[in-house]
XYZ file of C-alpha atoms in Angstrom:
307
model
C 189.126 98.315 27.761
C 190.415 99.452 24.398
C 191.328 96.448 22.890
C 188.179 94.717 24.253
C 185.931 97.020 22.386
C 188.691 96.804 19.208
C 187.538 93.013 19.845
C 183.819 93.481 19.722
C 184.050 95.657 16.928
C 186.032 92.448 14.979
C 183.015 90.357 15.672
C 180.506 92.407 14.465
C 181.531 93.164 11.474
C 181.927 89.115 10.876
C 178.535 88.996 12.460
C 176.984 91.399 9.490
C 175.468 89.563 6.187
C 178.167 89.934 3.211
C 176.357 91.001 0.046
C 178.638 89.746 -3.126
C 179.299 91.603 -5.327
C 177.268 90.948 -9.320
C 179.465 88.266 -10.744
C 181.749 88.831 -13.674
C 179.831 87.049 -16.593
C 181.224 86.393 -20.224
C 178.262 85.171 -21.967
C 177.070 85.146 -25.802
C 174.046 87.246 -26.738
C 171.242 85.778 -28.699
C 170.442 85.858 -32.276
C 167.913 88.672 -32.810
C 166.452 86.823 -35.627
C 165.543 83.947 -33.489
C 162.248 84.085 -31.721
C 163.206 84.171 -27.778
C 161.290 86.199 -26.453
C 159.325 83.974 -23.674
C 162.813 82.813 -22.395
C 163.825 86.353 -21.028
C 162.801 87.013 -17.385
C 161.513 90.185 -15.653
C 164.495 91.968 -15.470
C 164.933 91.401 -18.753
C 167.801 89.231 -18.824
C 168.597 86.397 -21.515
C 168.346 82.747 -20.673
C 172.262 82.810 -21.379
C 172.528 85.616 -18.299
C 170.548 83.745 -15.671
C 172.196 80.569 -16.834
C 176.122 82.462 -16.328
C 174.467 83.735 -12.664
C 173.666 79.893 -11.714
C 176.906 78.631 -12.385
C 179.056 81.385 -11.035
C 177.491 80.780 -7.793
C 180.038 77.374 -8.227
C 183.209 79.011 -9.391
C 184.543 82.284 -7.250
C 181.549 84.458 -8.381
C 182.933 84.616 -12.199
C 181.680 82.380 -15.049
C 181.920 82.351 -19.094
C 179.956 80.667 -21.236
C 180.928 80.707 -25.028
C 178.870 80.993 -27.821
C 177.677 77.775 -30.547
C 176.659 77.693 -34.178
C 173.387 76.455 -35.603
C 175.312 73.359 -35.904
C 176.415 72.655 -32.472
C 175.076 71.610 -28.952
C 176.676 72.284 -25.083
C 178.300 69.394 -23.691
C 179.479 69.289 -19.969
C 182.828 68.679 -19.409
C 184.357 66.429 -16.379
C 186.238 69.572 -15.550
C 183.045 71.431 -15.220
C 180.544 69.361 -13.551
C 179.973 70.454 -10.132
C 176.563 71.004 -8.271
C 175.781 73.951 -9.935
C 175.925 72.623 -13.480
C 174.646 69.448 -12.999
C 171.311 70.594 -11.591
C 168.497 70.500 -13.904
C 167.349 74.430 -13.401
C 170.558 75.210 -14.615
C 170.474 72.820 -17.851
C 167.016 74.187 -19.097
C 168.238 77.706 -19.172
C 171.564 76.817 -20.746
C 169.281 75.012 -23.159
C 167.245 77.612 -23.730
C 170.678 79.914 -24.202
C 171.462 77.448 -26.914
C 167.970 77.980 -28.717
C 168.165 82.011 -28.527
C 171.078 81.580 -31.042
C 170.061 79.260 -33.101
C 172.059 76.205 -31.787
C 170.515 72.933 -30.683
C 170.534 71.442 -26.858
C 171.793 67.926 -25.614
C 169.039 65.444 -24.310
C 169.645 65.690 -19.947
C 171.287 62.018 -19.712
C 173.796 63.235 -21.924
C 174.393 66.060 -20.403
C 174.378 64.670 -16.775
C 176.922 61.605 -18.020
C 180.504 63.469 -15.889
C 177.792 64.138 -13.041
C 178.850 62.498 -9.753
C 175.340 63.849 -8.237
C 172.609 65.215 -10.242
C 170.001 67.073 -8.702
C 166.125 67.529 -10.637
C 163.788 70.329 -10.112
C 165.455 72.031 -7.445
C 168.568 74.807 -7.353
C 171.202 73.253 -4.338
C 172.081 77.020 -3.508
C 170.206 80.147 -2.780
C 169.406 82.088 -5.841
C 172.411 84.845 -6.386
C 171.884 88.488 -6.120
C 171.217 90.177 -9.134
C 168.626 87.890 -11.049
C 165.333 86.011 -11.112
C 165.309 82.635 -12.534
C 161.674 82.012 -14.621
C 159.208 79.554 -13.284
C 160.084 77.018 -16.669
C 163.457 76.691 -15.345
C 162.219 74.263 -12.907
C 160.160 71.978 -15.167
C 161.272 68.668 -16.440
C 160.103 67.175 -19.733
C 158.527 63.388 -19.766
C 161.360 62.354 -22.345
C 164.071 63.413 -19.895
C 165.459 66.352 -22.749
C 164.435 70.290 -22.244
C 161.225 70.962 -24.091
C 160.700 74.780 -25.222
C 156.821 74.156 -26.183
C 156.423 73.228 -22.423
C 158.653 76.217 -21.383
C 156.672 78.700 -23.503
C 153.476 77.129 -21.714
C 154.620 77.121 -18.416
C 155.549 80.909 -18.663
C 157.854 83.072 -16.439
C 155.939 83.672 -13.424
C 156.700 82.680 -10.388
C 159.894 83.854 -10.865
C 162.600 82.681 -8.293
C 164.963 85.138 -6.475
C 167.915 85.739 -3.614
C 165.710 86.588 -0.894
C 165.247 89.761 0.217
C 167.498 91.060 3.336
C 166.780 90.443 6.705
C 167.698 93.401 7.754
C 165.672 96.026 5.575
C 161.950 95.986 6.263
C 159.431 97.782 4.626
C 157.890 99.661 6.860
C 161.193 100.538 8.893
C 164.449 102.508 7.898
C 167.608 100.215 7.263
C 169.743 102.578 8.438
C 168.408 102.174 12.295
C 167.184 98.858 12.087
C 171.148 97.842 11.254
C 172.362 100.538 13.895
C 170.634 98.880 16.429
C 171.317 95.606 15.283
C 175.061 96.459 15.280
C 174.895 97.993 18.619
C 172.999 94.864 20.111
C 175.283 92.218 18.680
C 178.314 94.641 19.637
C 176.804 94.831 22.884
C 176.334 90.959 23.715
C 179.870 90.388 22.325
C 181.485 92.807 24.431
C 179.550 91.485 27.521
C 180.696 87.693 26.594
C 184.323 88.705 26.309
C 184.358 90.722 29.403
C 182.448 88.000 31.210
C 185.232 85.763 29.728
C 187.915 88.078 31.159
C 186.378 88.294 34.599
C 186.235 84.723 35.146
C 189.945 83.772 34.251
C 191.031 86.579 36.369
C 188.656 84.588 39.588
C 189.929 81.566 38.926
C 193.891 82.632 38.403
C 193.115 84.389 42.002
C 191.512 81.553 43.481
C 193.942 79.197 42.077
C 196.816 81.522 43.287
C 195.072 81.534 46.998
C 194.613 78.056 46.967
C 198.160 77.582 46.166
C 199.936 79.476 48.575
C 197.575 78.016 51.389
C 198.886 74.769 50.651
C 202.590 75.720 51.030
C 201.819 77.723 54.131
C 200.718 74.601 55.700
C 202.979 72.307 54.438
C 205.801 74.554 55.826
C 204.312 74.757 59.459
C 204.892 71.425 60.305
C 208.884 71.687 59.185
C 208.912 74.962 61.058
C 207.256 72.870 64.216
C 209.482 70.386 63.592
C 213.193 72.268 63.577
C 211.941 73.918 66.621
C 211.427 70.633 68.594
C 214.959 69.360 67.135
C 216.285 72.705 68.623
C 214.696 72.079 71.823
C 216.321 68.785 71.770
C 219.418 69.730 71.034
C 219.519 72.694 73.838
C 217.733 71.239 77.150
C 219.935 71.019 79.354
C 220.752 67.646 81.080
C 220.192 67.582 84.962
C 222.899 67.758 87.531
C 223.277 64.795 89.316
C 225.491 64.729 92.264
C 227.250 61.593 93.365
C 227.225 61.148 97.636
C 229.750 58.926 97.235
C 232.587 61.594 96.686
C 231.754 63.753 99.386
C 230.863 61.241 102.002
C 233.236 59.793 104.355
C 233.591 56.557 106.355
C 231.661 56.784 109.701
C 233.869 57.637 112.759
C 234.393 55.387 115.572
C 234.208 55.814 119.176
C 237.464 56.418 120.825
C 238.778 53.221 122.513
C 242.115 53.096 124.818
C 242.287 49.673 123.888
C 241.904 49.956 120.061
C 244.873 51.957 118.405
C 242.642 52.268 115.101
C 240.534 54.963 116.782
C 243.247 56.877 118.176
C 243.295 60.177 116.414
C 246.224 61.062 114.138
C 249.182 62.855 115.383
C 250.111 65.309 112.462
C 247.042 67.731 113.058
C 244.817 68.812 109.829
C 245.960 69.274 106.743
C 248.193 71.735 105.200
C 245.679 73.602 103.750
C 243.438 73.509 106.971
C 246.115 75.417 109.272
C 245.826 79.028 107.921
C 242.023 78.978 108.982
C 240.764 79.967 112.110
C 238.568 76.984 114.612
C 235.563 77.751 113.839
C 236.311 77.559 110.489
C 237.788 74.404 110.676
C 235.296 73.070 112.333
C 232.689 74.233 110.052
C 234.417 73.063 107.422
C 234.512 69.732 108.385
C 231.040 69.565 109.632
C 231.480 65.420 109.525
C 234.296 65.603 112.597
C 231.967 67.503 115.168
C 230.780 64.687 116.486
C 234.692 63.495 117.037
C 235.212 66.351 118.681
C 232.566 67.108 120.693
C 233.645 63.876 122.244
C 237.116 64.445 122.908
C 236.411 68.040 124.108
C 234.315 67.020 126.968
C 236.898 64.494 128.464
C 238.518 66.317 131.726
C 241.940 65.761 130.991
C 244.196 66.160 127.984
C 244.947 63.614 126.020
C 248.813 63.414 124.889
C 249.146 60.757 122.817
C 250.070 57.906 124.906
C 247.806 54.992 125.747
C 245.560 55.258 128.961
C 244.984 52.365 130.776
């Protein structure tokens, strides 16, 4: 939870409005014994001021303009030339820098020769903090060249400014109007990151769920599977008994004429003697019927043929 509000904190604080700093301006002063008065704006800055403010807008918030003779002129270098100086708001007030001491100002085609875009009438970027460019700034001469008669004429007012901040209305204190600003942006930033959070951890768990699901099932069949081959492998074949080995050959009827069904003279077997009649004769269930035969004759039969 710490680090989430560490994170919300972050963002507001990129959220809030940065207010730079007054740039660092190197810029001549002008000639007191030149008449340029009208060129100053409400703040009472010099046209050489509000011209460093325009172009430092262009170059890291520091600019330096340096100072000309009666005998010279500004020209704009390749190096230079960039959106802020080749404007024509900021070439009137640079011109009008060059008048305050004394110096003379460079017709606009010249001046706009190393431009790769010129832009007329208009400033491309918000007015910096700190100044108020006069109305004459944004008036352009028929003859294409900065015209000071039509500058003094045209006056200061309006004057053009940074507008004023969003933030601090009049009728309301800045200090809670930014408070609760802060705390509402903080507030929907913290609830964006911990809706962010709660949805990855859903969809990890769903994804995780889903997942092992998938091997549960696919491992049910294999389990299914060894079981059957186990099955297989253990069912025990049936026991199948062959008649063949335990039957014997029917008897035949005793015949005094036929010596084949005379019965044979050694007895039973050796392994037959220890047991007691009945046993043999359970034993060898097949023979009753033999016997039964030869037991109900009247006399005893000796061996010998009876005619």
């Amino acid at each position: 939870m710490a680090s989430i509000l560490v994170v919300a904190w972050i963002f507001s604080l990129l959220s809030v409005p940065v207010r730079c700093a007054d740039p660092v301006l190197d810029v001549p002063a002008c000639n007191s014994q030149v008449n340029a008065d009208w060129a100053f704006n409400s703040r009472g800055q010099s046209p050489c001021q509000v011209a460093g403010y325009l172009g430092s807008v262009c170059t890291d918030n520091m600019f330096q303009i340096n100072s000309i003779t009666t005998t010279e002129e500004y020209i704009l270098d390749l190096q230079l030339a960039n959106n802020c100086t080749c404007s024509t708001v900021y070439y009137n007030t640079l011109s009008a820098c060059a008048i305050c001491q004394g110096g003379g100002h460079s017709r606009w085609d010249t001046w706009a020769k190393n431009c790769s875009t010129a832009v007329f009438l208009v400033y491309p970027f918000p007015i910096p903090n700190g100044t108020a460019v006069p109305q004459w700034a944004f008036q352009s001469s028929a003859n294409s060249s900065f015209d000071p008669a039509l500058a003094q004429q045209v006056g200061d007012k309006p004057e053009s400014s940074a507008p004023p901040a969003a933030s601090a209305p009049a009728a309301t204190s800045p200090s809670t109007t930014s408070g609760s600003n802060g705390k509402s942006k903080a507030g929907a930033i913290a609830g964006g990151v911990v809706g962010g959070l709660a949805f990855v951890t859903i969809a990890t768990i769903l994804i995780f769920l889903l997942f092992r699901h998938r091997r549960r099932k696919g491992a049910a069949p294999k389990e299914r599977q060894a079981l059957d081959d186990d099955t297989a492998i253990t069912t025990p074949t049936p026991f199948m008994v062959n008649d063949s080995v335990h039957s014997l050959p029917p008897m035949r009827v005793y015949n005094p004429s036929d010596p084949n069904t005379f019965p044979p003279t050694h007895g039973l077997m050796a392994s037959d003697r220890t047991r007691s009649p009945d046993t043999q004769i359970s034993a060898l269930s097949p023979m009753s019927h033999y016997r039964s035969i030869s037991d109900s004759t009247t006399g005893h039969y000796s061996g010998a043929a009876e005619i």
